[in-house]
Coordinates of C-alpha atoms in Angstrom, one line a residue:
Chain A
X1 CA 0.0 0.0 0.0
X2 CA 1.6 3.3 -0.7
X3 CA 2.2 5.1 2.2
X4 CA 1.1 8.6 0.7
X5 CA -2.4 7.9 1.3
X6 CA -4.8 7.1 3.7
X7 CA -5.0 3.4 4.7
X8 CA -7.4 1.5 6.4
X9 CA -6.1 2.0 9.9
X10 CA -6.3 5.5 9.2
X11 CA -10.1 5.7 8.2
X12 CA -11.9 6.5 11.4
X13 CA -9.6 9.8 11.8
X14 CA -10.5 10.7 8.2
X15 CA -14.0 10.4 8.8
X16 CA -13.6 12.3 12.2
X17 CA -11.8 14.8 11.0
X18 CA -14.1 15.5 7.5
X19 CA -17.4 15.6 9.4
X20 CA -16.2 17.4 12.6
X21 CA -15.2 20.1 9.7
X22 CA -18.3 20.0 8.3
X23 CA -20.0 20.9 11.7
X24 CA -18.0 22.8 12.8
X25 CA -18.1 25.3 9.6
X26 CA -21.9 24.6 9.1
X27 CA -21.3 24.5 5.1
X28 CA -21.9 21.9 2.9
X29 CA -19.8 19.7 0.8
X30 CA -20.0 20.9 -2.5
X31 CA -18.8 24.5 -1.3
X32 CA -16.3 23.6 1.8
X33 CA -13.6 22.4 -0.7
X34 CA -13.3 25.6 -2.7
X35 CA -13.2 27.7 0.3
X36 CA -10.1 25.2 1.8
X37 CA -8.1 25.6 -1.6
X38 CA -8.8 28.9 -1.3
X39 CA -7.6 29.3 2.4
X40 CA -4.0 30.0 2.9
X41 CA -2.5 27.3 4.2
X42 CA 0.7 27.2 5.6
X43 CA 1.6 23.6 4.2
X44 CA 4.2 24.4 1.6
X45 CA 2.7 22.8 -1.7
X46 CA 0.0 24.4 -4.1
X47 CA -3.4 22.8 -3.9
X48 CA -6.0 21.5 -6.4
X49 CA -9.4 22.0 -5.4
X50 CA -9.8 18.8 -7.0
X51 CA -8.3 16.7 -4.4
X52 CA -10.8 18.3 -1.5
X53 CA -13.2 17.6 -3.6
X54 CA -12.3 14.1 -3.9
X55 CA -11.7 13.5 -0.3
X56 CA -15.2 14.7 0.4
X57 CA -16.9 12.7 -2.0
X58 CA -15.1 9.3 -0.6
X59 CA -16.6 10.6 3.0
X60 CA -19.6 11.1 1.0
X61 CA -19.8 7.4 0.0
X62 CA -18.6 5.9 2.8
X63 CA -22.5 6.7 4.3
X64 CA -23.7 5.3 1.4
X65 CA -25.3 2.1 1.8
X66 CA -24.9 1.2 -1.9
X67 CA -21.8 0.2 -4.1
X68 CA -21.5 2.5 -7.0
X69 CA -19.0 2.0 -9.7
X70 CA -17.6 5.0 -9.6
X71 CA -13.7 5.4 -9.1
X72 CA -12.9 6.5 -5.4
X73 CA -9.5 8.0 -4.9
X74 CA -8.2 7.8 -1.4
X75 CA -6.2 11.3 -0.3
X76 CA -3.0 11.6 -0.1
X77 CA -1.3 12.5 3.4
X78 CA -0.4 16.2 1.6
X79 CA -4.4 17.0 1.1
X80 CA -4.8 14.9 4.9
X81 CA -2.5 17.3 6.6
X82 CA -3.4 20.5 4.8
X83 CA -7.1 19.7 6.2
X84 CA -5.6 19.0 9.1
X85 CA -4.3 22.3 9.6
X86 CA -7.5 23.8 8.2
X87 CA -9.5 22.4 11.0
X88 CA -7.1 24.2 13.6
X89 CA -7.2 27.0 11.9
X90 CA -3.6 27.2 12.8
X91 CA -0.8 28.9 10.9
X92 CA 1.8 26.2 11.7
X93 CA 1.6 22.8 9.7
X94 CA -0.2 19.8 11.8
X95 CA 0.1 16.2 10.2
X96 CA -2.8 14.3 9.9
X97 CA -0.8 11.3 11.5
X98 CA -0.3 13.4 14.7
X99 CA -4.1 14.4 15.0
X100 CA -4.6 10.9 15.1
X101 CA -2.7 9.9 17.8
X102 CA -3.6 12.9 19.7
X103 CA -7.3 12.7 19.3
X104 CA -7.0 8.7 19.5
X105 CA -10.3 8.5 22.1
X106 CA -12.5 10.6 20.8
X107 CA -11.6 9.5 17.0
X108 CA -12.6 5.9 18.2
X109 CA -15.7 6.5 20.1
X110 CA -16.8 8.6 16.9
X111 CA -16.1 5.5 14.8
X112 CA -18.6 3.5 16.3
X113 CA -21.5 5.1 16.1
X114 CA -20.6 6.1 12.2
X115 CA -19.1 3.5 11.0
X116 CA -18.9 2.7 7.3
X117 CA -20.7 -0.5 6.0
X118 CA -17.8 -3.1 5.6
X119 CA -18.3 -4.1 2.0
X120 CA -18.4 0.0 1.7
X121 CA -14.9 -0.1 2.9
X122 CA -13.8 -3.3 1.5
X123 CA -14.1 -1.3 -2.4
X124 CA -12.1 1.5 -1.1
X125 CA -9.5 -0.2 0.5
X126 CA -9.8 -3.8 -0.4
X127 CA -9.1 -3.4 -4.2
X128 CA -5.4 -3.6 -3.8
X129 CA -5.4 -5.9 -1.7
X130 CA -7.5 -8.5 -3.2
X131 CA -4.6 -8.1 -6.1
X132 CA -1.8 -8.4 -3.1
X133 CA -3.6 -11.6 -1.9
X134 CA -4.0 -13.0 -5.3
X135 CA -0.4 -12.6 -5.7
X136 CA 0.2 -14.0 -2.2
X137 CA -2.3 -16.9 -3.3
X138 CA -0.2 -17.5 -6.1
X139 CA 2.9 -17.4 -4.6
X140 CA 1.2 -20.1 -2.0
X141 CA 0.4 -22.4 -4.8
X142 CA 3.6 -22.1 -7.1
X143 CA 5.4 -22.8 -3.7
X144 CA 3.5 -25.5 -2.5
X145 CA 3.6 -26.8 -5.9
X146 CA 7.3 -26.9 -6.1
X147 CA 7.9 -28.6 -2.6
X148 CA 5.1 -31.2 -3.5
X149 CA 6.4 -31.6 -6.9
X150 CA 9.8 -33.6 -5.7
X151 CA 8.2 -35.8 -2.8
X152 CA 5.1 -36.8 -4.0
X153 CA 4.7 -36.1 -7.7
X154 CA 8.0 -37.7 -8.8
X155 CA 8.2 -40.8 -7.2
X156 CA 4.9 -42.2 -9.4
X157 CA 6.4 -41.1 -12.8
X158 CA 9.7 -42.8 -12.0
X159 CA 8.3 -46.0 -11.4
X160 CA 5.6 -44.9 -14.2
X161 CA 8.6 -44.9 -16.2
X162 CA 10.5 -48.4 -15.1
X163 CA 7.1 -49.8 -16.1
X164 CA 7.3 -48.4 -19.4
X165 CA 10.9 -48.7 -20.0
X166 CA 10.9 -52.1 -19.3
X167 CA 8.8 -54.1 -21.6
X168 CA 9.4 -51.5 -24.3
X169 CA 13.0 -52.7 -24.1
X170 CA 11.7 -56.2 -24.3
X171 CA 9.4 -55.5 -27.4
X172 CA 13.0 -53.8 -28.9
X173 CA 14.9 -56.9 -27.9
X174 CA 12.2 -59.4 -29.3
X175 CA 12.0 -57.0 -32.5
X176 CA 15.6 -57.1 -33.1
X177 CA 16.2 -60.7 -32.5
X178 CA 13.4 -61.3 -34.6
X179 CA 14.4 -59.4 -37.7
X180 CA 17.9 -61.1 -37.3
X181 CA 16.1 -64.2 -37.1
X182 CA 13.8 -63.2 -40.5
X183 CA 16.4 -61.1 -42.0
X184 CA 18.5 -64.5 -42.3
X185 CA 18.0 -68.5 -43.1
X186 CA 19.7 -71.4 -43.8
X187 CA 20.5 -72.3 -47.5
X188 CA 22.2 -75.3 -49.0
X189 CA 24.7 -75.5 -51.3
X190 CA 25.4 -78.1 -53.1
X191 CA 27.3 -78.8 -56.5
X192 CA 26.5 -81.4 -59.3
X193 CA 30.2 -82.7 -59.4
X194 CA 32.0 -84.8 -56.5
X195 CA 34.6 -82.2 -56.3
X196 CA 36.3 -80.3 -52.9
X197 CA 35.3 -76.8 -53.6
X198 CA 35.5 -74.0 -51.3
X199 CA 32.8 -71.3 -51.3
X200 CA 33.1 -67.4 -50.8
X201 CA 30.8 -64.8 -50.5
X202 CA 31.3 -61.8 -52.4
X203 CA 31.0 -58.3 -50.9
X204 CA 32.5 -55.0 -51.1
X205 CA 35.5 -56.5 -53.2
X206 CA 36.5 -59.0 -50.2
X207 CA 36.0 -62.9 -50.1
X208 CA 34.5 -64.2 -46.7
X209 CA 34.9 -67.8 -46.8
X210 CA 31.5 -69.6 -46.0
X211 CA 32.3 -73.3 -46.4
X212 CA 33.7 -76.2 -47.7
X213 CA 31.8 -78.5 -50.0
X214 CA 33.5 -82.0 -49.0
X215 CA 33.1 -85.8 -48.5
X216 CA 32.5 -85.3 -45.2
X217 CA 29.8 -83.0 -45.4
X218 CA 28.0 -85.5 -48.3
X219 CA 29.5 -82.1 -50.6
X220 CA 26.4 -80.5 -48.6
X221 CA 27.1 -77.1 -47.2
X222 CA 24.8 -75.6 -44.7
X223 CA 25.2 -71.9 -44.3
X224 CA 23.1 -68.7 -43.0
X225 CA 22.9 -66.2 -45.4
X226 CA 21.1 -62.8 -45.6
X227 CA 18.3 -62.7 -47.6
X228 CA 18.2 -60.5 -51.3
X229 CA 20.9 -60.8 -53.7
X230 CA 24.3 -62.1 -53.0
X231 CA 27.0 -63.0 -55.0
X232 CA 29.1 -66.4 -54.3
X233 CA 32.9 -67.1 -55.4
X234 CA 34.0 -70.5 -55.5
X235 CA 37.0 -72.7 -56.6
X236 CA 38.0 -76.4 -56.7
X237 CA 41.0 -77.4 -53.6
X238 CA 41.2 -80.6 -54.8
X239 CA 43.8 -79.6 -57.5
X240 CA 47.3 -78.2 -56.9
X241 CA 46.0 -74.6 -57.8
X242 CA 42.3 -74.3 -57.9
X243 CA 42.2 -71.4 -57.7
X244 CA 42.8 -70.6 -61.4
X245 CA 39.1 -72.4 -62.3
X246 CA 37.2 -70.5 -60.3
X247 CA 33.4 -69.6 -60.7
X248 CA 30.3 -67.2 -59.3
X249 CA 27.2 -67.5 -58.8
X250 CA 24.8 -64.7 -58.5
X251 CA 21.9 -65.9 -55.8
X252 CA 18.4 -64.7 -54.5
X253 CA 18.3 -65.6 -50.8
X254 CA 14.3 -65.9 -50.5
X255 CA 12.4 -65.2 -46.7
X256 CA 12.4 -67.7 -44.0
X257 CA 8.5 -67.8 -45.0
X258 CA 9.3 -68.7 -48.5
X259 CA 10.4 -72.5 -49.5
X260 CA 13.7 -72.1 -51.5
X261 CA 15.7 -74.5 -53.6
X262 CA 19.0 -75.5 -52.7
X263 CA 21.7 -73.7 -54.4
X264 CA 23.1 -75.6 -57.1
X265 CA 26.7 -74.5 -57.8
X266 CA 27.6 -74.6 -61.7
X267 CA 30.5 -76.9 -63.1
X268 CA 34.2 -75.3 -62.6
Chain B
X1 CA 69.3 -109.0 -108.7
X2 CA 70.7 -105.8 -107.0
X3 CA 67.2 -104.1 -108.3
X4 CA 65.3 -107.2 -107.0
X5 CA 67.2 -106.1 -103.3
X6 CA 65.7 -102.6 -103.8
X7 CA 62.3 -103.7 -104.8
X8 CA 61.7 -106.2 -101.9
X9 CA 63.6 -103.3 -99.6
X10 CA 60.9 -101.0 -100.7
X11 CA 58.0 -103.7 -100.7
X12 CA 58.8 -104.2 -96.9
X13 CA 59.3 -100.2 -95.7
X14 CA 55.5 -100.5 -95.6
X15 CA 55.1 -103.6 -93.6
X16 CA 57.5 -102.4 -91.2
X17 CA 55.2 -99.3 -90.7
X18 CA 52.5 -101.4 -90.9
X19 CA 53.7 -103.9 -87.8
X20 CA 54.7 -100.9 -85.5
X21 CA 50.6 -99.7 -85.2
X22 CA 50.3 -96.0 -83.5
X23 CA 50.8 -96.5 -79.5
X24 CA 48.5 -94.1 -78.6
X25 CA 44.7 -93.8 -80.1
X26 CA 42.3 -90.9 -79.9
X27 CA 39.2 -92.2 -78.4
X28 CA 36.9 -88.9 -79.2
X29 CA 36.1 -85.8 -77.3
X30 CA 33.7 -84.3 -75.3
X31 CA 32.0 -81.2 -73.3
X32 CA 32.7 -80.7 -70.0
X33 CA 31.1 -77.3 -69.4
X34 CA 27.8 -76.1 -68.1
X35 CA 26.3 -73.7 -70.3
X36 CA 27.2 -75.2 -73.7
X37 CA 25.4 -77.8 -76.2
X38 CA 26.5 -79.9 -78.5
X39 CA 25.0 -79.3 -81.9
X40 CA 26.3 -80.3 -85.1
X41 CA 25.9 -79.5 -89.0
X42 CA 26.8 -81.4 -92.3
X43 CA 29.8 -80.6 -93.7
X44 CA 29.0 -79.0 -96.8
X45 CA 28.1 -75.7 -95.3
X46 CA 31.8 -74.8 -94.7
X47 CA 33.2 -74.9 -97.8
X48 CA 33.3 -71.5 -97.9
X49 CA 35.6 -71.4 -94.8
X50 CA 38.1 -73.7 -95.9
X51 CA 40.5 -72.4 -98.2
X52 CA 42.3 -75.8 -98.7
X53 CA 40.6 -78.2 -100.6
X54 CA 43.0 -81.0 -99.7
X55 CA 41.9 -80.2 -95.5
X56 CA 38.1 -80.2 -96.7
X57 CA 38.1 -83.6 -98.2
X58 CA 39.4 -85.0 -94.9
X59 CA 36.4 -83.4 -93.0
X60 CA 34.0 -85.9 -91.5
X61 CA 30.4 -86.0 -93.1
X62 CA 28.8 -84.0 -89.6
X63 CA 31.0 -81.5 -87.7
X64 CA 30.5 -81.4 -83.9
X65 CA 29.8 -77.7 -82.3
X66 CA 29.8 -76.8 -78.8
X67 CA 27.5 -74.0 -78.5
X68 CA 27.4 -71.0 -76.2
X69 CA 24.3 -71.8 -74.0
X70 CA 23.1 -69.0 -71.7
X71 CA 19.9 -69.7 -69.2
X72 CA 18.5 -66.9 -67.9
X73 CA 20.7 -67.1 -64.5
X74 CA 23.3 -66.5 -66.6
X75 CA 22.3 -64.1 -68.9
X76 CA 21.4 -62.1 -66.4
X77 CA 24.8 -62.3 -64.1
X78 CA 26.2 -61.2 -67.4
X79 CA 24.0 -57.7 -67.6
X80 CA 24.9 -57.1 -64.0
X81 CA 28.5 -57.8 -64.9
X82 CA 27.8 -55.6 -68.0
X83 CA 26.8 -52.5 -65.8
X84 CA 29.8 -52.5 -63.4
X85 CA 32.1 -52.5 -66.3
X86 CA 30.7 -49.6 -66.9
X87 CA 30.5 -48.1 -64.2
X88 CA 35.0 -48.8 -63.7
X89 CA 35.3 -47.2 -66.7
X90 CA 34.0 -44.4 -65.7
X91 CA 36.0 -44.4 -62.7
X92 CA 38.9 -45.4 -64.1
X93 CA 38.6 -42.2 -66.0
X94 CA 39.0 -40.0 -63.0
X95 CA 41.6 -42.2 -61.7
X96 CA 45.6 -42.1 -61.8
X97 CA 47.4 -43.5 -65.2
X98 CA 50.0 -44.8 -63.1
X99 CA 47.5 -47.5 -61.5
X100 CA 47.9 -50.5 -61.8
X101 CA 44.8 -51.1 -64.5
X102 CA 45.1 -55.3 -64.2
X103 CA 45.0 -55.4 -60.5
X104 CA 41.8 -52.3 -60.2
X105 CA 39.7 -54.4 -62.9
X106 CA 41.0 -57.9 -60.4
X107 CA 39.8 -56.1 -57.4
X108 CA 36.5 -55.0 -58.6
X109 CA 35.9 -57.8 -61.1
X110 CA 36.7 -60.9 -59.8
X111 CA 33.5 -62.5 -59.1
X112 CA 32.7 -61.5 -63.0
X113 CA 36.2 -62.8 -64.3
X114 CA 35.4 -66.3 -62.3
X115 CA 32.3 -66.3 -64.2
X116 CA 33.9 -65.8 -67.5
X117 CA 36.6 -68.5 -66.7
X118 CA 33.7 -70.8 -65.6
X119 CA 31.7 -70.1 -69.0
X120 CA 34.5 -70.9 -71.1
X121 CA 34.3 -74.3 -73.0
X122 CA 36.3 -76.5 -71.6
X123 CA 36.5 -79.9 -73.6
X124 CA 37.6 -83.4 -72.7
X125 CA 39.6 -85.3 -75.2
X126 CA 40.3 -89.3 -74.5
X127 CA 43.4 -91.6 -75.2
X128 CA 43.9 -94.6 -74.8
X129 CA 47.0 -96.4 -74.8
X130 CA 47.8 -99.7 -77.3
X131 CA 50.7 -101.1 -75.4
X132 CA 50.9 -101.3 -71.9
X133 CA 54.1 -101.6 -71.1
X134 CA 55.5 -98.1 -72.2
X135 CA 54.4 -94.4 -71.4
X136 CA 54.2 -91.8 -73.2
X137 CA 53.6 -88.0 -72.6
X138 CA 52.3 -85.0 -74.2
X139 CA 53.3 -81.4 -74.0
X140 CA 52.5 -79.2 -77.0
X141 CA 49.4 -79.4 -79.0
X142 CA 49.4 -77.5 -82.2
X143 CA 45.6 -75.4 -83.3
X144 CA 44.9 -74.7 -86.6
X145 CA 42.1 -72.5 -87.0
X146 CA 40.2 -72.4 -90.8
X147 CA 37.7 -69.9 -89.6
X148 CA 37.0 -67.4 -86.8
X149 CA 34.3 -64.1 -86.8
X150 CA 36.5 -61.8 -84.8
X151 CA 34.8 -60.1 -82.4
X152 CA 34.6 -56.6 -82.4
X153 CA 36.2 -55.7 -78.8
X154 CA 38.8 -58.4 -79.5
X155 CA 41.5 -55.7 -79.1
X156 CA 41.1 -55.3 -75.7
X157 CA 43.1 -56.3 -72.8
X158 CA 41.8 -55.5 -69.5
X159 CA 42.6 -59.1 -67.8
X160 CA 45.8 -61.2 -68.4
X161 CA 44.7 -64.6 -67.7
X162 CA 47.2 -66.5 -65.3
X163 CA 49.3 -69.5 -66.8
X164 CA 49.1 -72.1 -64.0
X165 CA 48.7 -76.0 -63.7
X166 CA 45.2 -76.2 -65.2
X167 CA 45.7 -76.2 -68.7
X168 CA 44.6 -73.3 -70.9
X169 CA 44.4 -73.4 -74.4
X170 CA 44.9 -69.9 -75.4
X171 CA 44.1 -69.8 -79.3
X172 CA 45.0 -66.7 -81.5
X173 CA 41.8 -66.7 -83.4
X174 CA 43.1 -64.0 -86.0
X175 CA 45.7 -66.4 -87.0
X176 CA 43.7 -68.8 -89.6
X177 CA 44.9 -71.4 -92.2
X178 CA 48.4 -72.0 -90.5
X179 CA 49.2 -74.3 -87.7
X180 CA 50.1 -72.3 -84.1
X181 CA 52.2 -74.3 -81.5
X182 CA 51.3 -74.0 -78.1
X183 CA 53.4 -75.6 -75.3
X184 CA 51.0 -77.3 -72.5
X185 CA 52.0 -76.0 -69.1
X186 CA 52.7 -79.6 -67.9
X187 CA 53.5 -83.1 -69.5
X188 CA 50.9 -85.2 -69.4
X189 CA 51.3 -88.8 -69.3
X190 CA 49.4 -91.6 -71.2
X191 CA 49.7 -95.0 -69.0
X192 CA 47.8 -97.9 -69.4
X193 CA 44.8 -96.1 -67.7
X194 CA 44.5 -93.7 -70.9
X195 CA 44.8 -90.1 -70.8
X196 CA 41.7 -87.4 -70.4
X197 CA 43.1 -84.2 -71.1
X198 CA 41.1 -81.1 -70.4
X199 CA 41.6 -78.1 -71.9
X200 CA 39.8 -74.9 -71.8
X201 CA 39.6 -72.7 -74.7
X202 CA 40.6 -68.7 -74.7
X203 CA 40.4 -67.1 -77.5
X204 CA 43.1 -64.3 -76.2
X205 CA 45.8 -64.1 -73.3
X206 CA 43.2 -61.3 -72.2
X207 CA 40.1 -60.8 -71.1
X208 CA 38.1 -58.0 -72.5
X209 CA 35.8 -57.4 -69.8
X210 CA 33.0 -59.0 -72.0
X211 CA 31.1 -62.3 -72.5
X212 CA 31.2 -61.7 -76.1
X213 CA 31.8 -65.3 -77.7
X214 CA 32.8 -65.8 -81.2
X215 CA 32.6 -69.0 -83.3
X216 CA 35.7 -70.9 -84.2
X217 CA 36.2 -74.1 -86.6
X218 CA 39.6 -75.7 -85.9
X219 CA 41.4 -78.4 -85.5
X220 CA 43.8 -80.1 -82.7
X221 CA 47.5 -81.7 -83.2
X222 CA 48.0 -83.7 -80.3
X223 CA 52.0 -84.2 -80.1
X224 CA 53.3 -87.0 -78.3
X225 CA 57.0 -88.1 -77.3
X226 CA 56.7 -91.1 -79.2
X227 CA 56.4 -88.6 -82.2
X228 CA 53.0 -89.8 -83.1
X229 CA 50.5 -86.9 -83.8
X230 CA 47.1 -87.5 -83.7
X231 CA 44.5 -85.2 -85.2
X232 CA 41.0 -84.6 -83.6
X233 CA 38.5 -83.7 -86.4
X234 CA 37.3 -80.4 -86.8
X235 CA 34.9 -79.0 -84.5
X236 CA 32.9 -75.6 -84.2
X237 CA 33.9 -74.0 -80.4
X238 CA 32.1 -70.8 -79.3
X239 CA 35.1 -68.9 -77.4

């Protein structure tokens, strides 16, 4: 609230002191303010009419019984003290605050018997301070948020989270092994000739040796491969250098889901 | 009397040659490739292609041809081939002179080259042996070529084929109507078992990056150490 204008606390001495100049001068209030602008007051600053007017119109709606939508300015403590000094008539500046403490008792016992309906008050005074406890209220929640935040809201998303995080890792782990396990399948190869041949595959200008078509093996080789495209490389060991006969093969690895043929290696 | 001598002299030269029979006998040849057939046509239609009339009356009534024969596997491992062939030239382009060109077309090409070395004809040709107690060896053959189409891209040598034990029969197809002498890369033996000599036909020391065969009708001289030289027939090859 700021403190160069009346506040609550100060509202029966502003009521004591505008109607006991009313009384006192026997005028009313839509002439007393001229004449106090008018009166030479020894307060230093110059004076608006406007602002006596003003403070008599808030006394004047502080009977009321009525809200009216009207703006209400409270007076400042400049217009408080130079009516102050207008109701002592006196040529040295009195401050309202002093008056108040000095006529404490009699201010008071005034009060009671005129005192201001309290919603009355409450739109003078309350205005501002609704806003202030708003803020305040605010201030309460975004606090009280924050400290609940860390004990109580955390702690059900982090398990939240270790419920999620688990089985999605699963469903990644299952979907992985599972396209390794589609993205792959066992071929034969075989050849029509009872010959030692060793087989390659071909990729990226490099031989990776996949097998050996031998006696043993019934000159069946058994072999994962990836499925699409590849390219084989073979050659005879039996001789002293093979290598020199060598052939390819260009194969289609088919799905797992579809039946495939085995590979049949062309003579070398 | 003295010309009674010579004529019984020159009546026996004959027998003699007559009770020393050839050692070694050609029992016939055959394919021992994938992707080739055997075809064969009558003899009359290569007249035309043989310049000697004396070599043409010695032609059997039906010539034997072994026939490129692509399936569709094949034909299209070739187009793959085709495209990154290519695509190195193009590179190759960009590339340093200095590189070695033999080893970049190895590197990149080798799955292709063992697919042209695996499509070449190779042929199987028998001998038996008359007398078991001697043996006999061969190590040259001589070719003789009546006829060849050159191919187009002939000139071109991207691939020098390796001489090694397998035997290669690298032919010189522009060289027709003479005899060319090529030394085997290892004797081989005709025992009492026989002898099946394989040999795989190239028309060039080089490989031209291409599957481009070409038609040849020629003959083999199989030269033995015994001196004996035995002739296959003519034959079509597609090289």
């Amino acid at each position: 609230m700021p403190p160069n204008s009346l506040n609550k606390d100060q509202l029966p001495g502003f009521i004591y002191l505008i109607d006991t100049i009313l009384k006192d001068s026997g005028k009313t209030e839509d002439n007393i303010y001229k004449e106090i602008a008018a009166w030479d007051s020894p307060n230093e600053k110059t004076r608006d009419f406007q602002a006596f007017f003003r403070a008599f119109k808030l006394r004047a709606y502080l009977k009321q019984d009525e809200v009216t939508t009207k703006k209400l300015n409270k007076p400042s403590i400049i217009t408080l003290n130079i009516l102050t000094s207008y109701y002592f008539e006196g040529k040295n500046p009195v401050h309202f605050k002093d008056f108040i403490e000095q006529y404490y008792d009699p201010i008071q016992s005034y009060y009671q018997e005129n005192k201001p309906l309290d919603y009355i008050i409450d739109t003078v005074f309350e205005t501002k301070k609704k806003e202030s406890d708003n803020i305040v209220s605010k201030q309460d929640l975004t606090t009280s948020q924050t400290e609940i935040t860390p004990n109580t809201r955390l702690k059900p998303i982090n398990t939240k989270k270790k419920k999620i995080l688990v089985p999605f890792f699963i469903v990644v782990a299952m979907c992985f092994f599972g396209y390794h396990l589609l993205s792959k399948r066992t071929v034969e190869i075989t050849s029509n000739q009872e010959k030692e041949i060793a087989v390659f595959i071909y990729s990226n200008n490099k031989l990776k040796e996949l097998g050996k078509l031998t006696e043993a093996n019934n000159y069946i080789l058994k072999t994962r491969l990836q499925k699409g495209k590849l390219e084989l490389y073979f050659y005879s060991t039996q001789d002293k250098d093979g290598k020199e006969y060598p052939g390819a093969e260009i194969i289609e690895v088919l799905p797992i889901w579809k039946p495939m043929d085995p590979v049949v290696l062309s003579k070398i | 009397m003295k010309n009674l001598y010579i004529f019984l002299i020159l009546l026996c030269v004959p027998n003699i040659q007559a009770q020393n029979p050839p050692q070694v006998k050609f029992l016939g040849m055959e394919l021992h490739t994938d992707y080739y057939r055997e075809d064969s046509y009558p003899k009359k239609l290569f007249i035309d292609y043989v310049t000697s009339d004396s070599l043409f009356l010695k032609f059997p009534e039906i010539i034997k041809s072994f026939e490129f024969n692509p399936d569709d596997g094949l034909i299209s491992f070739c187009k793959e081939c085709d495209l990154r062939v290519n695509r190195l030239k193009n590179d190759i382009k960009k590339q340093d002179k200095g590189k070695d060109l033999a080893s970049f077309w190895k590197e990149n090409l080798s799955i292709c080259y063992a697919k042209y070395i695996q499509t070449s004809p190779e042929l199987r040709f028998a001998f038996e042996l008359q007398e078991n107690n001697t043996t006999y060896h061969i190590k040259e053959v001589s070719v003789y070529v009546y006829y060849a189409k050159t191919a187009l891209s002939m000139d071109k040598d991207f691939f020098n084929h390796k001489k090694d034990e397998r035997e290669k029969l690298f032919i010189d197809i522009t060289k027709t109507n003479q005899e060319q002498l090529i030394k085997l890369s290892q004797a081989h033996a005709v025992k009492d078992g026989g002898l099946a000599l394989n040999l795989r036909l190239f028309p060039s020391k080089h490989w031209n990056v291409s599957f481009e065969k070409t038609k040849v009708l020629l003959h083999i001289n199989f030269k033995f150490t015994n001196g004996q030289i035995i002739q296959s027939t003519p034959f079509i090859v597609e090289i």
